Amino acid sequence: AQKITQTQPGMFVQEKEAVTLDCTYDTSDPSYGLFWYKQPSSGEMIFLIYQGSYDQQNATEGRYSLNFQKARKSANLVISASQLGDSAMYFCAMREGYTGANSKLTFGKGITLSVRP
Amino acid sequence: GAGVSQSPSNKVTEKGKDVELRCDPISGHTALYWYRQSLGQGLEFLIYFQGNSAPDKSGLPSDRFSAERTGGSVSTLTIQRTQQEDSAVYLCASSTRVETQYFGPGTRLLVL
């Protein structure tokens, strides 16, 4: 089974509207971390937001928030007030292991988001 | 401060040749990672260095791939006898004990 699943086709959103990008994950480890990265056409990977498995509250970073539903094993990214510069590929990733450890990230296949003016 | 840097930014090589890709992590970051991204795909883990510990090589696709990290800083990923399927973007990331991995701009490798 895939550890990170991103199945949405290319997403479109009108500028200034909110959009949700879906991510489901699969792990038997009770300790894990979930990440979202943005990859614009230039190719760099830009960190957006992090959620730890034991965090009680959903993570927020500016216009980004993570809708973490542990029982459903989902970690959807919500972008509020979309901007043209948000057009990019978005990757969900997971680190398995105890908080604070450094270990590899497993990435989903990504979702393409296009923001329409 | 300076981010993760990688060189070269682009590399074109002929099938069968060896290539070396370089990564300079963020100063003070103890962990360094290599990933590979094939066209239109997500990132695939290759290898991970943490301080002086033995590296996690579990993601290396074949024995043609190797990596070293000298002095706990700069890392070199070497691909021997390159094949066309090795064509991809090779991304390096570094981190501290805190969660986030910060990525470099990548090296785009094309094997003809």
CSV table of C-alpha atoms in Angstrom, one decimal:
chain,number,residue,atom,x,y,z
A,1,ALA,CA,0.0,0.0,0.0
A,2,GLN,CA,1.2,3.5,-0.7
A,3,LYS,CA,2.2,5.4,2.3
A,4,ILE,CA,1.1,8.8,1.0
A,5,THR,CA,-1.8,9.1,-1.4
A,6,GLN,CA,-2.7,12.2,-3.4
A,7,THR,CA,-5.3,11.3,-5.9
A,8,GLN,CA,-6.9,14.6,-7.0
A,9,PRO,CA,-6.4,15.5,-10.6
A,10,GLY,CA,-5.2,19.0,-11.5
A,11,MET,CA,-7.0,21.5,-9.3
A,12,PHE,CA,-8.3,24.9,-10.3
A,13,VAL,CA,-9.3,27.7,-8.0
A,14,GLN,CA,-10.4,31.3,-8.5
A,15,GLU,CA,-8.1,33.9,-7.2
A,16,LYS,CA,-9.0,35.0,-3.6
A,17,GLU,CA,-11.0,31.8,-3.0
A,18,ALA,CA,-10.0,28.9,-0.6
A,19,VAL,CA,-8.9,25.5,-1.9
A,20,THR,CA,-8.3,22.2,-0.2
A,21,LEU,CA,-5.7,19.7,-1.4
A,22,ASP,CA,-6.2,16.2,-0.2
A,23,CYS,CA,-3.7,13.8,1.3
A,24,THR,CA,-4.2,10.5,3.0
A,25,TYR,CA,-1.4,8.5,4.7
A,26,ASP,CA,-0.8,5.0,5.9
A,27,THR,CA,1.5,4.1,8.8
A,28,SER,CA,1.5,1.8,11.8
A,29,ASP,CA,4.0,3.9,13.7
A,30,PRO,CA,2.3,6.0,16.4
A,31,SER,CA,4.8,8.7,16.0
A,32,TYR,CA,5.0,10.5,12.7
A,33,GLY,CA,5.1,13.9,11.1
A,34,LEU,CA,3.3,15.2,8.1
A,35,PHE,CA,4.6,17.9,5.8
A,36,TRP,CA,3.4,19.9,2.8
A,37,TYR,CA,5.8,21.3,0.2
A,38,LYS,CA,5.2,23.6,-2.7
A,39,GLN,CA,7.2,23.1,-6.0
A,40,PRO,CA,6.7,26.0,-8.5
A,41,SER,CA,7.7,25.6,-12.1
A,42,SER,CA,11.2,26.8,-11.1
A,43,GLY,CA,11.7,23.4,-9.4
A,44,GLU,CA,12.6,24.4,-5.8
A,45,MET,CA,10.9,22.6,-3.0
A,46,ILE,CA,9.4,25.1,-0.5
A,47,PHE,CA,8.4,24.0,3.0
A,48,LEU,CA,4.9,25.1,3.8
A,49,ILE,CA,3.6,23.5,7.0
A,50,TYR,CA,4.2,20.6,9.5
A,51,GLN,CA,1.9,18.6,11.7
A,52,GLY,CA,3.1,16.1,14.3
A,53,SER,CA,1.0,13.1,15.1
A,54,TYR,CA,0.7,14.1,18.7
A,55,ASP,CA,-0.1,17.7,18.1
A,56,GLN,CA,-3.5,18.5,19.6
A,57,GLN,CA,-4.3,21.4,17.3
A,58,ASN,CA,-4.2,21.7,13.5
A,59,ALA,CA,-1.1,23.5,12.3
A,60,THR,CA,-1.4,26.9,10.7
A,61,GLU,CA,1.1,29.1,8.9
A,62,GLY,CA,-0.3,32.3,7.5
A,63,ARG,CA,-2.7,31.4,4.7
A,64,TYR,CA,-1.9,27.7,5.0
A,65,SER,CA,-3.6,25.4,7.4
A,66,LEU,CA,-3.6,21.6,7.8
A,67,ASN,CA,-6.8,19.8,8.4
A,68,PHE,CA,-5.5,16.9,10.4
A,69,GLN,CA,-8.0,14.0,10.9
A,70,LYS,CA,-6.0,11.3,12.7
A,71,ALA,CA,-8.7,8.6,12.7
A,72,ARG,CA,-9.2,9.0,9.0
A,73,LYS,CA,-5.5,9.3,8.4
A,74,SER,CA,-5.9,12.4,6.4
A,75,ALA,CA,-3.9,15.6,6.3
A,76,ASN,CA,-5.4,18.0,3.9
A,77,LEU,CA,-3.9,21.3,3.1
A,78,VAL,CA,-6.1,24.3,3.0
A,79,ILE,CA,-5.0,27.5,1.2
A,80,SER,CA,-7.1,30.5,2.0
A,81,ALA,CA,-7.4,33.6,-0.2
A,82,SER,CA,-5.6,32.0,-3.2
A,83,GLN,CA,-3.1,34.1,-5.1
A,84,LEU,CA,-1.7,33.7,-8.6
A,85,GLY,CA,1.6,32.8,-7.1
A,86,ASP,CA,0.1,29.8,-5.5
A,87,SER,CA,0.0,28.0,-8.8
A,88,ALA,CA,2.4,25.1,-8.4
A,89,MET,CA,2.8,21.4,-7.6
A,90,TYR,CA,2.0,20.5,-4.0
A,91,PHE,CA,3.5,17.5,-2.3
A,92,CYS,CA,2.4,15.8,0.9
A,93,ALA,CA,5.1,13.9,2.8
A,94,MET,CA,5.5,11.8,5.9
A,95,ARG,CA,8.3,11.1,8.3
A,96,GLU,CA,7.8,8.0,10.4
A,97,GLY,CA,9.5,7.8,13.8
A,98,TYR,CA,9.6,9.7,17.0
A,99,THR,CA,9.3,13.5,17.1
A,100,GLY,CA,12.6,15.2,16.8
A,101,ALA,CA,14.2,12.4,14.9
A,102,ASN,CA,15.7,13.0,11.5
A,103,SER,CA,14.7,10.4,8.9
A,104,LYS,CA,13.7,10.1,5.4
A,105,LEU,CA,10.5,11.7,4.0
A,106,THR,CA,8.1,9.6,1.9
A,107,PHE,CA,6.4,11.8,-0.7
A,108,GLY,CA,3.1,11.5,-2.5
A,109,LYS,CA,2.9,12.0,-6.3
A,110,GLY,CA,1.8,15.6,-5.9
A,111,ILE,CA,-1.2,17.7,-7.0
A,112,THR,CA,-1.1,20.5,-9.5
A,113,LEU,CA,-2.9,23.7,-8.5
A,114,SER,CA,-3.7,26.4,-11.0
A,115,VAL,CA,-5.1,29.7,-9.7
A,116,ARG,CA,-7.3,31.6,-12.2
A,117,PRO,CA,-7.4,35.4,-12.2
B,1,GLY,CA,21.5,33.0,5.7
B,2,ALA,CA,22.6,30.8,2.8
B,3,GLY,CA,20.4,27.9,1.9
B,4,VAL,CA,21.3,24.5,0.6
B,5,SER,CA,23.3,24.8,-2.6
B,6,GLN,CA,23.9,22.2,-5.2
B,7,SER,CA,26.2,21.9,-8.2
B,8,PRO,CA,26.1,21.6,-11.1
B,9,SER,CA,22.6,22.9,-11.7
B,10,ASN,CA,22.5,21.0,-15.0
B,11,LYS,CA,24.5,18.0,-16.2
B,12,VAL,CA,24.3,16.3,-19.5
B,13,THR,CA,26.3,13.1,-19.9
B,14,GLU,CA,26.7,10.1,-22.1
B,15,LYS,CA,25.5,6.7,-21.1
B,16,GLY,CA,28.2,4.8,-19.4
B,17,LYS,CA,30.0,7.8,-18.0
B,18,ASP,CA,30.4,8.5,-14.2
B,19,VAL,CA,28.9,11.7,-12.7
B,20,GLU,CA,29.4,13.5,-9.4
B,21,LEU,CA,26.8,15.7,-7.9
B,22,ARG,CA,27.6,18.1,-5.0
B,23,CYS,CA,25.6,19.4,-2.1
B,24,ASP,CA,26.5,22.1,0.4
B,25,PRO,CA,24.0,21.9,3.3
B,26,ILE,CA,23.0,24.8,5.5
B,27,SER,CA,25.7,25.6,8.0
B,28,GLY,CA,25.1,23.8,11.3
B,29,HIS,CA,22.7,21.3,9.9
B,30,THR,CA,23.7,17.8,11.0
B,31,ALA,CA,21.4,15.8,8.7
B,32,LEU,CA,21.7,15.6,5.0
B,33,TYR,CA,19.4,13.8,2.5
B,34,TRP,CA,19.5,12.9,-1.2
B,35,TYR,CA,16.3,12.4,-3.1
B,36,ARG,CA,15.6,11.8,-6.8
B,37,GLN,CA,12.6,13.2,-8.7
B,38,SER,CA,11.8,11.7,-12.1
B,39,LEU,CA,9.7,13.8,-14.5
B,40,GLY,CA,6.2,14.5,-13.2
B,41,GLN,CA,6.8,12.3,-10.1
B,42,GLY,CA,7.2,12.8,-6.4
B,43,LEU,CA,10.5,12.5,-4.6
B,44,GLU,CA,12.2,9.2,-4.0
B,45,PHE,CA,14.5,8.9,-1.1
B,46,LEU,CA,18.1,7.8,-1.8
B,47,ILE,CA,20.4,8.2,1.2
B,48,TYR,CA,20.5,10.0,4.5
B,49,PHE,CA,23.5,11.1,6.7
B,50,GLN,CA,23.2,12.1,10.3
B,51,GLY,CA,26.3,13.4,12.1
B,52,ASN,CA,28.9,10.7,12.5
B,53,SER,CA,26.4,7.8,12.3
B,54,ALA,CA,26.4,5.2,9.5
B,55,PRO,CA,24.4,6.5,6.6
B,56,ASP,CA,21.0,5.1,5.8
B,57,LYS,CA,21.5,3.8,2.2
B,58,SER,CA,18.3,2.0,1.9
B,59,GLY,CA,17.0,4.1,-1.0
B,60,LEU,CA,19.9,3.7,-3.3
B,61,PRO,CA,18.5,1.9,-6.4
B,62,SER,CA,21.7,0.0,-7.4
B,63,ASP,CA,25.4,-0.4,-6.5
B,64,ARG,CA,26.2,2.1,-9.2
B,65,PHE,CA,25.0,4.8,-6.8
B,66,SER,CA,27.1,5.9,-3.8
B,67,ALA,CA,27.5,9.0,-1.6
B,68,GLU,CA,29.8,10.4,0.9
B,69,ARG,CA,29.8,13.3,3.3
B,70,THR,CA,33.2,14.7,4.2
B,71,GLY,CA,33.8,16.5,7.5
B,72,GLY,CA,30.1,16.4,8.3
B,73,SER,CA,29.3,19.0,5.8
B,74,VAL,CA,29.6,18.8,2.0
B,75,SER,CA,28.2,15.6,0.3
B,76,THR,CA,28.9,14.1,-3.1
B,77,LEU,CA,26.5,11.7,-4.8
B,78,THR,CA,28.3,9.6,-7.4
B,79,ILE,CA,26.6,7.6,-10.2
B,80,GLN,CA,28.8,5.2,-12.0
B,81,ARG,CA,28.2,3.9,-15.5
B,82,THR,CA,25.2,6.1,-15.9
B,83,GLN,CA,22.1,4.8,-17.7
B,84,GLN,CA,19.2,6.6,-19.4
B,85,GLU,CA,16.9,5.8,-16.5
B,86,ASP,CA,19.1,7.7,-14.2
B,87,SER,CA,17.9,10.9,-15.9
B,88,ALA,CA,16.1,12.9,-13.2
B,89,VAL,CA,16.4,15.9,-10.8
B,90,TYR,CA,18.6,15.1,-7.8
B,91,LEU,CA,17.6,17.0,-4.8
B,92,CYS,CA,19.6,17.5,-1.6
B,93,ALA,CA,18.0,18.6,1.7
B,94,SER,CA,19.4,19.3,5.2
B,95,SER,CA,18.0,19.7,8.6
B,96,THR,CA,18.8,20.1,12.3
B,97,ARG,CA,17.1,18.2,15.1
B,98,VAL,CA,14.0,20.2,14.3
B,99,GLU,CA,11.5,18.7,11.9
B,100,THR,CA,11.9,20.6,8.6
B,101,GLN,CA,14.1,19.5,5.8
B,102,TYR,CA,15.2,22.4,3.6
B,103,PHE,CA,15.9,21.6,0.0
B,104,GLY,CA,18.4,22.9,-2.5
B,105,PRO,CA,17.6,23.8,-6.1
B,106,GLY,CA,18.5,20.4,-7.5
B,107,THR,CA,20.8,19.1,-10.2
B,108,ARG,CA,19.0,18.2,-13.5
B,109,LEU,CA,20.8,15.2,-14.9
B,110,LEU,CA,20.2,14.1,-18.5
B,111,VAL,CA,21.8,10.9,-19.7
B,112,LEU,CA,22.0,10.6,-23.4
